[in-house]
Amino acid sequence: MDKLLTIIVPCFNEQEVLPLFIETITPVRKELIEKHELNTELLFIDDGSGDKTLELLRDFHENDASVRYISFSKNFGKEAAILAGLKNAKGDYAVLMDSDLQHPPALLPQMYSELTNTFSESNPQGSNKPNSEVGLCKYDSVAMYRDDRKKEGFFRRHFSSMFFKLMNKLSKLNMVNGATDFRMMSRPMINAIISMPETNRFSKGIFNWVGFNTKWMPFETGERPAGESKWSFGKLISYSFDAILAFSEVPLKICSWLGIIFCLVSFLIGIVHFIKTLIFGDPVAGFPTLYLMMLLLGGIILLFLGIMGQYLARIYLEIKQRPVYIVKESNDNKST
Ligand code: UDP
Ligand code: MG
């Protein structure tokens, strides 16, 4: 039987680019069924758009039942859209891609070939069965990383590569510089991802954390043909903090270590002063040192209380067990 690939597309105010997206992906879907015997379904996640995105999605579904959609009750963010897509995917495989064509649909056949590539000895020459039916696949996921960082602004490029380096140092993850959410996965990996219960989701970290074999492939992001990017620099910074706090305990460890170091240093200084007083008597000196130390210690204590507060806030949010997203409408359940 033919396999099914679910193409998951999060959309937030994308009315300008969606018709173009459908136009571009239609021939690719045709190629996949004709050359690779791979059926496809499109699953759009409308992340609480305020424009005509939802109306367009309803139209797409009317015209073609293999186009499905899920619409959120408000903007829950791309991470929530990714989770909704993976949970509702019916495919044996799923691919995540942006609606703005910056993740080129033309790469899908190549990604699928890589994903279903088997160890060569198990696929003897001349076999015309799809690789995946002949033997074990080498990979469970094909992930794309951006290879065109020069096109980005100086600041953003450096911030981004610094983020990946810091993240790898601080956590047990091993992320590729330029990693994107453009990724095709097999069913076992999809199931592993949706089984992770956390509500504060950093998908790039989760993909890495669940393991499985991943093939990394470079690609170039094109210009966005229409609409605009939803990510401001401030949003990116707060996303990076979320990612680090979700996957690393190192900031907490730094607090404890610095605390221990300060205790040791103060103990040593105490001994020095004790000896000095015994030898030279007790002139009142070192007043500036005293208040500088107080300021420094006060600052450090506040900083670390802040870091602990950040973790505590996340525990609080996690413990409330709020749903990651709320569905207002889908093609199975139309509200109008
Ligand atoms: N997106 C979303 N929810 C959001 C922000 C973005 O679903 O809150 C979608 C958006 O519609 C697009 C993808 O995520 O399909 C990537 O967004 P964008 O192109 O704005 O990001 P960039 O390419 O600038 O990183
Ligand atoms: Mg984009």
mmCIF file of C-alpha atoms and ligand atoms in Angstrom:
data_model
loop_
_atom_site.group_PDB
_atom_site.id
_atom_site.type_symbol
_atom_site.label_atom_id
_atom_site.label_comp_id
_atom_site.label_asym_id
_atom_site.label_seq_id
_atom_site.Cartn_x
_atom_site.Cartn_y
_atom_site.Cartn_z
ATOM 1 C CA MET A 1 0.000 0.000 0.000
ATOM 2 C CA ASP A 2 1.175 3.539 -0.687
ATOM 3 C CA LYS A 3 2.537 5.495 2.220
ATOM 4 C CA LEU A 4 1.183 8.831 3.366
ATOM 5 C CA LEU A 5 3.142 11.993 4.129
ATOM 6 C CA THR A 6 1.513 14.754 6.180
ATOM 7 C CA ILE A 7 2.794 18.198 5.270
ATOM 8 C CA ILE A 8 2.318 20.372 8.372
ATOM 9 C CA VAL A 9 2.193 24.114 7.767
ATOM 10 C CA PRO A 10 1.778 26.603 10.654
ATOM 11 C CA CYS A 11 0.214 29.884 9.476
ATOM 12 C CA PHE A 12 -0.131 33.146 11.311
ATOM 13 C CA ASN A 13 -1.595 35.971 9.205
ATOM 14 C CA GLU A 14 -0.408 34.500 5.934
ATOM 15 C CA GLN A 15 -3.240 35.485 3.558
ATOM 16 C CA GLU A 16 -0.795 37.053 1.098
ATOM 17 C CA VAL A 17 1.426 34.044 0.668
ATOM 18 C CA LEU A 18 -0.968 31.078 1.044
ATOM 19 C CA PRO A 19 -2.291 30.976 -2.547
ATOM 20 C CA LEU A 20 1.294 31.035 -3.783
ATOM 21 C CA PHE A 21 2.182 28.264 -1.357
ATOM 22 C CA ILE A 22 -0.569 26.007 -2.743
ATOM 23 C CA GLU A 23 0.479 26.831 -6.288
ATOM 24 C CA THR A 24 4.085 25.895 -5.521
ATOM 25 C CA ILE A 25 3.406 22.719 -3.579
ATOM 26 C CA THR A 26 0.821 21.190 -5.942
ATOM 27 C CA PRO A 27 3.334 20.026 -8.609
ATOM 28 C CA VAL A 28 5.598 18.701 -5.849
ATOM 29 C CA ARG A 29 2.743 16.615 -4.436
ATOM 30 C CA LYS A 30 2.134 15.284 -7.953
ATOM 31 C CA GLU A 31 5.765 14.354 -8.322
ATOM 32 C CA LEU A 32 5.742 12.552 -4.966
ATOM 33 C CA ILE A 33 2.814 10.340 -5.921
ATOM 34 C CA GLU A 34 4.014 9.696 -9.472
ATOM 35 C CA LYS A 35 7.702 9.109 -8.859
ATOM 36 C CA HIS A 36 7.782 7.954 -5.246
ATOM 37 C CA GLU A 37 4.320 6.392 -4.794
ATOM 38 C CA LEU A 38 3.874 8.658 -1.819
ATOM 39 C CA ASN A 39 0.447 10.098 -1.037
ATOM 40 C CA THR A 40 0.381 13.465 0.665
ATOM 41 C CA GLU A 41 -2.049 15.421 2.799
ATOM 42 C CA LEU A 42 -1.670 19.073 3.682
ATOM 43 C CA LEU A 43 -2.401 20.020 7.278
ATOM 44 C CA PHE A 44 -2.560 23.759 7.889
ATOM 45 C CA ILE A 45 -2.540 25.068 11.443
ATOM 46 C CA ASP A 46 -4.063 28.515 11.654
ATOM 47 C CA ASP A 47 -2.412 29.992 14.722
ATOM 48 C CA GLY A 48 -5.143 32.504 15.555
ATOM 49 C CA SER A 49 -4.717 34.665 12.463
ATOM 50 C CA GLY A 50 -6.629 37.932 12.355
ATOM 51 C CA ASP A 51 -6.700 38.172 8.556
ATOM 52 C CA LYS A 52 -8.367 36.016 5.884
ATOM 53 C CA THR A 53 -6.098 33.005 6.477
ATOM 54 C CA LEU A 54 -8.904 30.847 7.908
ATOM 55 C CA GLU A 55 -11.278 31.688 5.043
ATOM 56 C CA LEU A 56 -8.598 30.690 2.548
ATOM 57 C CA LEU A 57 -8.038 27.414 4.386
ATOM 58 C CA ARG A 58 -11.785 26.637 4.312
ATOM 59 C CA ASP A 59 -11.719 27.210 0.545
ATOM 60 C CA PHE A 60 -8.692 24.988 0.057
ATOM 61 C CA HIS A 61 -10.460 22.185 1.941
ATOM 62 C CA GLU A 62 -13.660 22.645 -0.112
ATOM 63 C CA ASN A 63 -11.639 22.234 -3.305
ATOM 64 C CA ASP A 64 -9.528 19.344 -2.166
ATOM 65 C CA ALA A 65 -10.367 17.008 0.730
ATOM 66 C CA SER A 66 -6.712 16.090 1.182
ATOM 67 C CA VAL A 67 -6.130 19.618 2.451
ATOM 68 C CA ARG A 68 -7.027 19.733 6.150
ATOM 69 C CA TYR A 69 -6.892 22.564 8.622
ATOM 70 C CA ILE A 70 -7.042 23.237 12.331
ATOM 71 C CA SER A 71 -7.706 26.724 13.616
ATOM 72 C CA PHE A 72 -6.707 27.926 17.094
ATOM 73 C CA SER A 73 -8.870 30.161 19.263
ATOM 74 C CA LYS A 74 -6.002 32.687 19.507
ATOM 75 C CA ASN A 75 -2.318 33.009 18.697
ATOM 76 C CA PHE A 76 -0.566 30.272 20.694
ATOM 77 C CA GLY A 77 2.766 30.523 18.879
ATOM 78 C CA LYS A 78 4.523 28.382 16.313
ATOM 79 C CA GLU A 79 5.587 25.751 18.875
ATOM 80 C CA ALA A 80 1.932 25.065 19.713
ATOM 81 C CA ALA A 81 1.115 24.865 16.003
ATOM 82 C CA ILE A 82 3.892 22.318 15.477
ATOM 83 C CA LEU A 83 2.521 20.153 18.305
ATOM 84 C CA ALA A 84 -1.037 20.344 16.965
ATOM 85 C CA GLY A 85 0.234 19.377 13.507
ATOM 86 C CA LEU A 86 2.189 16.370 14.734
ATOM 87 C CA LYS A 87 -0.666 15.195 16.972
ATOM 88 C CA ASN A 88 -3.184 15.346 14.146
ATOM 89 C CA ALA A 89 -0.979 14.036 11.352
ATOM 90 C CA LYS A 90 -2.361 10.835 9.811
ATOM 91 C CA GLY A 91 0.759 10.084 7.795
ATOM 92 C CA ASP A 92 3.429 7.420 8.075
ATOM 93 C CA TYR A 93 5.738 10.402 7.728
ATOM 94 C CA ALA A 94 5.346 14.080 8.492
ATOM 95 C CA VAL A 95 7.233 17.150 7.392
ATOM 96 C CA LEU A 96 7.132 20.555 9.071
ATOM 97 C CA MET A 97 7.445 23.587 6.851
ATOM 98 C CA ASP A 98 6.831 27.341 6.918
ATOM 99 C CA SER A 99 4.037 28.752 4.818
ATOM 100 C CA ASP A 100 6.190 31.569 3.447
ATOM 101 C CA LEU A 101 8.103 29.363 0.961
ATOM 102 C CA GLN A 102 11.354 30.012 2.813
ATOM 103 C CA HIS A 103 11.410 26.242 3.239
ATOM 104 C CA PRO A 104 11.314 25.282 -0.452
ATOM 105 C CA PRO A 105 8.689 22.614 -1.233
ATOM 106 C CA ALA A 106 10.873 21.467 -4.143
ATOM 107 C CA LEU A 107 13.205 19.818 -1.619
ATOM 108 C CA LEU A 108 10.537 17.380 -0.371
ATOM 109 C CA PRO A 109 11.256 14.531 -2.857
ATOM 110 C CA GLN A 110 14.944 14.647 -2.023
ATOM 111 C CA MET A 111 14.219 14.660 1.707
ATOM 112 C CA TYR A 112 11.879 11.692 1.301
ATOM 113 C CA SER A 113 14.503 9.742 -0.649
ATOM 114 C CA GLU A 114 17.033 10.353 2.108
ATOM 115 C CA LEU A 115 14.564 9.388 4.810
ATOM 116 C CA THR A 116 13.659 6.102 3.157
ATOM 117 C CA ASN A 117 17.220 5.322 2.155
ATOM 118 C CA THR A 118 18.187 1.905 3.480
ATOM 119 C CA PHE A 119 21.492 0.299 4.327
ATOM 120 C CA SER A 120 22.751 -0.661 0.900
ATOM 121 C CA GLU A 121 23.264 -4.386 1.550
ATOM 122 C CA SER A 122 19.566 -4.754 2.319
ATOM 123 C CA ASN A 123 18.510 -3.230 -0.984
ATOM 124 C CA PRO A 124 19.997 -5.354 -3.741
ATOM 125 C CA GLN A 125 20.408 -3.706 -7.119
ATOM 126 C CA GLY A 126 17.492 -4.205 -9.426
ATOM 127 C CA SER A 127 14.896 -4.288 -6.679
ATOM 128 C CA ASN A 128 12.075 -1.998 -7.690
ATOM 129 C CA LYS A 129 10.331 -1.964 -4.335
ATOM 130 C CA PRO A 130 10.506 1.267 -2.343
ATOM 131 C CA ASN A 131 13.588 1.201 -0.153
ATOM 132 C CA SER A 132 11.581 1.344 3.021
ATOM 133 C CA GLU A 133 9.953 -2.002 2.235
ATOM 134 C CA VAL A 134 13.191 -3.792 1.563
ATOM 135 C CA GLY A 135 15.200 -3.152 4.680
ATOM 136 C CA LEU A 136 15.979 -0.991 7.620
ATOM 137 C CA CYS A 137 16.028 2.752 6.983
ATOM 138 C CA LYS A 138 19.179 4.593 7.908
ATOM 139 C CA TYR A 139 17.386 7.619 9.233
ATOM 140 C CA ASP A 140 14.276 8.487 11.218
ATOM 141 C CA SER A 141 14.472 12.125 10.387
ATOM 142 C CA VAL A 142 15.887 14.445 7.749
ATOM 143 C CA ALA A 143 16.565 17.895 9.162
ATOM 144 C CA MET A 144 17.526 20.973 7.209
ATOM 145 C CA TYR A 145 19.958 23.628 8.378
ATOM 146 C CA ARG A 146 20.432 27.052 6.867
ATOM 147 C CA ASP A 147 23.541 27.445 4.822
ATOM 148 C CA ASP A 148 23.059 31.040 3.788
ATOM 149 C CA ARG A 149 23.653 32.936 6.976
ATOM 150 C CA LYS A 150 25.653 35.594 5.125
ATOM 151 C CA LYS A 151 22.379 36.972 3.811
ATOM 152 C CA GLU A 152 21.276 37.762 7.349
ATOM 153 C CA GLY A 153 22.288 40.921 9.175
ATOM 154 C CA PHE A 154 25.625 40.866 11.020
ATOM 155 C CA PHE A 155 23.994 41.161 14.416
ATOM 156 C CA ARG A 156 21.366 38.484 13.898
ATOM 157 C CA ARG A 157 23.824 36.031 12.375
ATOM 158 C CA HIS A 158 26.272 36.331 15.277
ATOM 159 C CA PHE A 159 23.538 36.239 17.863
ATOM 160 C CA SER A 160 22.163 33.096 16.298
ATOM 161 C CA SER A 161 25.467 31.182 16.090
ATOM 162 C CA MET A 162 26.263 32.297 19.653
ATOM 163 C CA PHE A 163 22.901 30.887 20.723
ATOM 164 C CA PHE A 164 23.596 27.460 19.211
ATOM 165 C CA LYS A 165 27.079 27.337 20.787
ATOM 166 C CA LEU A 166 25.809 28.411 24.210
ATOM 167 C CA MET A 167 22.898 26.004 24.051
ATOM 168 C CA ASN A 168 25.188 23.050 23.263
ATOM 169 C CA LYS A 169 27.532 24.025 26.099
ATOM 170 C CA LEU A 170 24.809 24.542 28.682
ATOM 171 C CA SER A 171 22.639 21.554 27.875
ATOM 172 C CA LYS A 172 23.198 17.971 26.857
ATOM 173 C CA LEU A 173 21.837 18.728 23.404
ATOM 174 C CA ASN A 174 23.960 18.786 20.306
ATOM 175 C CA MET A 175 22.367 21.174 17.862
ATOM 176 C CA VAL A 176 23.641 22.096 14.430
ATOM 177 C CA ASN A 177 24.294 25.791 13.821
ATOM 178 C CA GLY A 178 21.491 27.113 11.640
ATOM 179 C CA ALA A 179 19.062 24.299 12.526
ATOM 180 C CA THR A 180 15.501 25.088 11.437
ATOM 181 C CA ASP A 181 12.117 23.491 12.028
ATOM 182 C CA PHE A 182 12.120 22.252 8.398
ATOM 183 C CA ARG A 183 12.252 18.531 9.087
ATOM 184 C CA MET A 184 10.757 15.265 7.831
ATOM 185 C CA MET A 185 10.191 12.476 10.334
ATOM 186 C CA SER A 186 9.074 8.878 10.490
ATOM 187 C CA ARG A 187 6.119 7.711 12.582
ATOM 188 C CA PRO A 188 8.160 6.341 15.533
ATOM 189 C CA MET A 189 9.863 9.695 15.955
ATOM 190 C CA ILE A 190 6.565 11.604 15.640
ATOM 191 C CA ASN A 191 5.083 9.391 18.361
ATOM 192 C CA ALA A 192 8.066 10.032 20.613
ATOM 193 C CA ILE A 193 7.721 13.793 20.189
ATOM 194 C CA ILE A 194 4.008 13.914 20.902
ATOM 195 C CA SER A 195 4.486 11.723 23.960
ATOM 196 C CA MET A 196 6.535 14.463 25.627
ATOM 197 C CA PRO A 197 4.114 16.126 28.024
ATOM 198 C CA GLU A 198 5.821 19.464 28.643
ATOM 199 C CA THR A 199 3.810 22.564 27.866
ATOM 200 C CA ASN A 200 6.738 24.961 27.508
ATOM 201 C CA ARG A 201 7.939 23.490 24.248
ATOM 202 C CA PHE A 202 11.172 24.197 22.431
ATOM 203 C CA SER A 203 10.807 21.878 19.458
ATOM 204 C CA LYS A 204 14.367 22.056 18.148
ATOM 205 C CA GLY A 205 15.510 20.843 21.569
ATOM 206 C CA ILE A 206 12.815 18.169 21.741
ATOM 207 C CA PHE A 207 13.748 16.805 18.290
ATOM 208 C CA ASN A 208 17.294 16.486 19.528
ATOM 209 C CA TRP A 209 16.394 15.110 22.932
ATOM 210 C CA VAL A 210 14.239 12.202 21.663
ATOM 211 C CA GLY A 211 17.246 10.811 19.807
ATOM 212 C CA PHE A 212 16.796 8.721 16.606
ATOM 213 C CA ASN A 213 19.100 9.003 13.606
ATOM 214 C CA THR A 214 19.007 12.342 11.900
ATOM 215 C CA LYS A 215 20.424 13.238 8.527
ATOM 216 C CA TRP A 216 21.405 16.924 8.320
ATOM 217 C CA MET A 217 21.140 18.623 4.958
ATOM 218 C CA PRO A 218 22.006 22.230 4.071
ATOM 219 C CA PHE A 219 19.564 24.458 2.228
ATOM 220 C CA GLU A 220 19.201 28.084 1.284
ATOM 221 C CA THR A 221 16.231 30.045 2.515
ATOM 222 C CA GLY A 222 14.827 32.255 -0.174
ATOM 223 C CA GLU A 223 13.352 35.685 0.357
ATOM 224 C CA ARG A 224 9.839 35.752 1.766
ATOM 225 C CA PRO A 225 7.713 36.400 -1.379
ATOM 226 C CA ALA A 226 4.863 38.108 0.518
ATOM 227 C CA GLY A 227 3.716 38.977 4.016
ATOM 228 C CA GLU A 228 6.218 39.679 6.745
ATOM 229 C CA SER A 229 8.316 37.832 9.328
ATOM 230 C CA LYS A 230 6.569 37.420 12.675
ATOM 231 C CA TRP A 231 9.816 37.401 14.654
ATOM 232 C CA SER A 232 11.258 40.592 16.061
ATOM 233 C CA PHE A 233 14.708 40.614 17.614
ATOM 234 C CA GLY A 234 13.174 40.924 21.094
ATOM 235 C CA LYS A 235 10.967 37.876 20.444
ATOM 236 C CA LEU A 236 14.041 35.904 19.346
ATOM 237 C CA ILE A 237 15.927 36.785 22.530
ATOM 238 C CA SER A 238 13.064 35.726 24.755
ATOM 239 C CA TYR A 239 12.717 32.498 22.699
ATOM 240 C CA SER A 240 16.431 31.796 23.334
ATOM 241 C CA PHE A 241 16.016 32.297 27.087
ATOM 242 C CA ASP A 242 13.046 29.937 27.084
ATOM 243 C CA ALA A 243 15.088 27.343 25.231
ATOM 244 C CA ILE A 244 18.012 27.524 27.644
ATOM 245 C CA LEU A 245 15.798 27.407 30.727
ATOM 246 C CA ALA A 246 13.866 24.461 29.304
ATOM 247 C CA PHE A 247 16.903 22.322 28.555
ATOM 248 C CA SER A 248 19.647 23.361 30.958
ATOM 249 C CA GLU A 249 20.217 23.352 34.698
ATOM 250 C CA VAL A 250 23.615 24.987 34.334
ATOM 251 C CA PRO A 251 22.439 28.507 35.353
ATOM 252 C CA LEU A 252 21.252 27.011 38.664
ATOM 253 C CA LYS A 253 24.554 25.203 39.128
ATOM 254 C CA ILE A 254 26.446 28.450 38.519
ATOM 255 C CA CYS A 255 24.452 30.001 41.386
ATOM 256 C CA SER A 256 25.480 27.263 43.805
ATOM 257 C CA TRP A 257 29.124 27.283 42.739
ATOM 258 C CA LEU A 258 29.473 31.045 43.023
ATOM 259 C CA GLY A 259 27.800 30.838 46.427
ATOM 260 C CA ILE A 260 30.377 28.290 47.581
ATOM 261 C CA ILE A 261 33.262 30.368 46.152
ATOM 262 C CA PHE A 262 32.035 33.509 47.948
ATOM 263 C CA CYS A 263 31.744 31.611 51.244
ATOM 264 C CA LEU A 264 35.303 30.313 50.900
ATOM 265 C CA VAL A 265 36.674 33.742 49.968
ATOM 266 C CA SER A 266 34.946 35.404 52.928
ATOM 267 C CA PHE A 267 36.264 32.706 55.251
ATOM 268 C CA LEU A 268 39.834 33.337 54.017
ATOM 269 C CA ILE A 269 39.455 37.118 54.330
ATOM 270 C CA GLY A 270 38.138 36.525 57.875
ATOM 271 C CA ILE A 271 41.262 34.604 58.797
ATOM 272 C CA VAL A 272 43.515 37.289 57.271
ATOM 273 C CA HIS A 273 41.746 39.998 59.284
ATOM 274 C CA PHE A 274 41.883 37.951 62.456
ATOM 275 C CA ILE A 275 45.641 37.541 62.135
ATOM 276 C CA LYS A 276 46.116 41.209 61.133
ATOM 277 C CA THR A 277 44.170 42.362 64.204
ATOM 278 C CA LEU A 278 46.211 40.120 66.471
ATOM 279 C CA ILE A 279 49.459 41.554 65.107
ATOM 280 C CA PHE A 280 48.635 45.237 64.351
ATOM 281 C CA GLY A 281 45.676 46.054 66.593
ATOM 282 C CA ASP A 282 42.335 47.284 65.189
ATOM 283 C CA PRO A 283 42.438 50.569 63.221
ATOM 284 C CA VAL A 284 39.106 51.246 61.434
ATOM 285 C CA ALA A 285 40.078 50.958 57.780
ATOM 286 C CA GLY A 286 38.760 49.382 54.600
ATOM 287 C CA PHE A 287 35.379 51.082 54.705
ATOM 288 C CA PRO A 288 35.069 51.363 50.856
ATOM 289 C CA THR A 289 35.914 47.675 50.521
ATOM 290 C CA LEU A 290 33.118 46.925 52.922
ATOM 291 C CA TYR A 291 30.343 48.695 51.078
ATOM 292 C CA LEU A 292 31.601 47.595 47.669
ATOM 293 C CA MET A 293 31.451 44.002 48.838
ATOM 294 C CA MET A 294 27.950 44.563 50.175
ATOM 295 C CA LEU A 295 26.793 46.007 46.864
ATOM 296 C CA LEU A 296 28.414 43.214 44.877
ATOM 297 C CA LEU A 297 26.986 40.466 47.044
ATOM 298 C CA GLY A 298 23.556 42.106 47.109
ATOM 299 C CA GLY A 299 23.616 42.295 43.304
ATOM 300 C CA ILE A 300 24.666 38.696 42.899
ATOM 301 C CA ILE A 301 22.039 37.472 45.343
ATOM 302 C CA LEU A 302 19.313 39.363 43.497
ATOM 303 C CA LEU A 303 20.521 38.048 40.140
ATOM 304 C CA PHE A 304 20.426 34.478 41.349
ATOM 305 C CA LEU A 305 17.073 34.902 43.006
ATOM 306 C CA GLY A 306 15.950 36.088 39.579
ATOM 307 C CA ILE A 307 17.333 33.005 37.845
ATOM 308 C CA MET A 308 15.658 30.737 40.386
ATOM 309 C CA GLY A 309 12.477 32.733 39.962
ATOM 310 C CA GLN A 310 12.586 32.045 36.221
ATOM 311 C CA TYR A 311 12.747 28.307 36.819
ATOM 312 C CA LEU A 312 10.087 28.538 39.493
ATOM 313 C CA ALA A 313 7.779 30.434 37.140
ATOM 314 C CA ARG A 314 8.189 27.711 34.557
ATOM 315 C CA ILE A 315 7.498 24.982 37.093
ATOM 316 C CA TYR A 316 4.372 26.906 38.065
ATOM 317 C CA LEU A 317 3.194 27.146 34.464
ATOM 318 C CA GLU A 318 4.010 23.492 33.821
ATOM 319 C CA ILE A 319 2.174 22.353 36.970
ATOM 320 C CA LYS A 320 -1.000 24.165 35.973
ATOM 321 C CA GLN A 321 -1.236 21.709 33.076
ATOM 322 C CA ARG A 322 -2.851 24.189 30.769
ATOM 323 C CA PRO A 323 -3.404 22.911 27.245
ATOM 324 C CA VAL A 324 -0.723 24.019 24.782
ATOM 325 C CA TYR A 325 -3.416 25.166 22.351
ATOM 326 C CA ILE A 326 -7.188 25.360 22.004
ATOM 327 C CA VAL A 327 -8.880 24.403 18.753
ATOM 328 C CA LYS A 328 -11.720 26.647 17.664
ATOM 329 C CA GLU A 329 -12.481 25.037 14.345
ATOM 330 C CA SER A 330 -11.167 22.349 12.047
ATOM 331 C CA ASN A 331 -12.237 20.804 8.758
ATOM 332 C CA ASP A 332 -13.926 17.978 10.739
ATOM 333 C CA ASN A 333 -15.771 20.419 12.904
ATOM 334 C CA LYS A 334 -16.797 23.594 11.170
ATOM 335 C CA SER A 335 -18.198 26.356 13.348
ATOM 336 C CA THR A 336 -19.973 28.062 10.442
HETATM 337 N N1 UDP B 1 4.044 31.323 12.706
HETATM 338 C C1 UDP B 1 3.020 30.812 13.506
HETATM 339 N N2 UDP B 1 2.746 31.416 14.706
HETATM 340 C C2 UDP B 1 3.444 32.508 15.149
HETATM 341 C C3 UDP B 1 4.486 33.008 14.325
HETATM 342 C C4 UDP B 1 4.760 32.384 13.128
HETATM 343 O O1 UDP B 1 2.393 29.820 13.155
HETATM 344 O O2 UDP B 1 3.128 33.017 16.230
HETATM 345 C C5 UDP B 1 4.346 30.669 11.409
HETATM 346 C C6 UDP B 1 4.335 31.605 10.216
HETATM 347 O O3 UDP B 1 3.048 31.742 9.669
HETATM 348 C C7 UDP B 1 5.282 30.908 9.248
HETATM 349 C C8 UDP B 1 6.285 30.243 10.184
HETATM 350 O O4 UDP B 1 5.660 30.180 11.464
HETATM 351 O O5 UDP B 1 4.639 29.903 8.493
HETATM 352 C C9 UDP B 1 7.592 31.013 10.259
HETATM 353 O O6 UDP B 1 7.330 32.353 10.588
HETATM 354 P P1 UDP B 1 8.125 33.565 9.964
HETATM 355 O O7 UDP B 1 8.285 33.416 8.498
HETATM 356 O O8 UDP B 1 7.437 34.792 10.444
HETATM 357 O O9 UDP B 1 9.518 33.394 10.693
HETATM 358 P P2 UDP B 1 10.991 33.607 10.089
HETATM 359 O O10 UDP B 1 11.036 32.909 8.764
HETATM 360 O O11 UDP B 1 11.167 35.068 9.971
HETATM 361 O O12 UDP B 1 11.872 32.959 11.117
HETATM 362 MG MG MG B 2 9.846 33.057 7.277
#
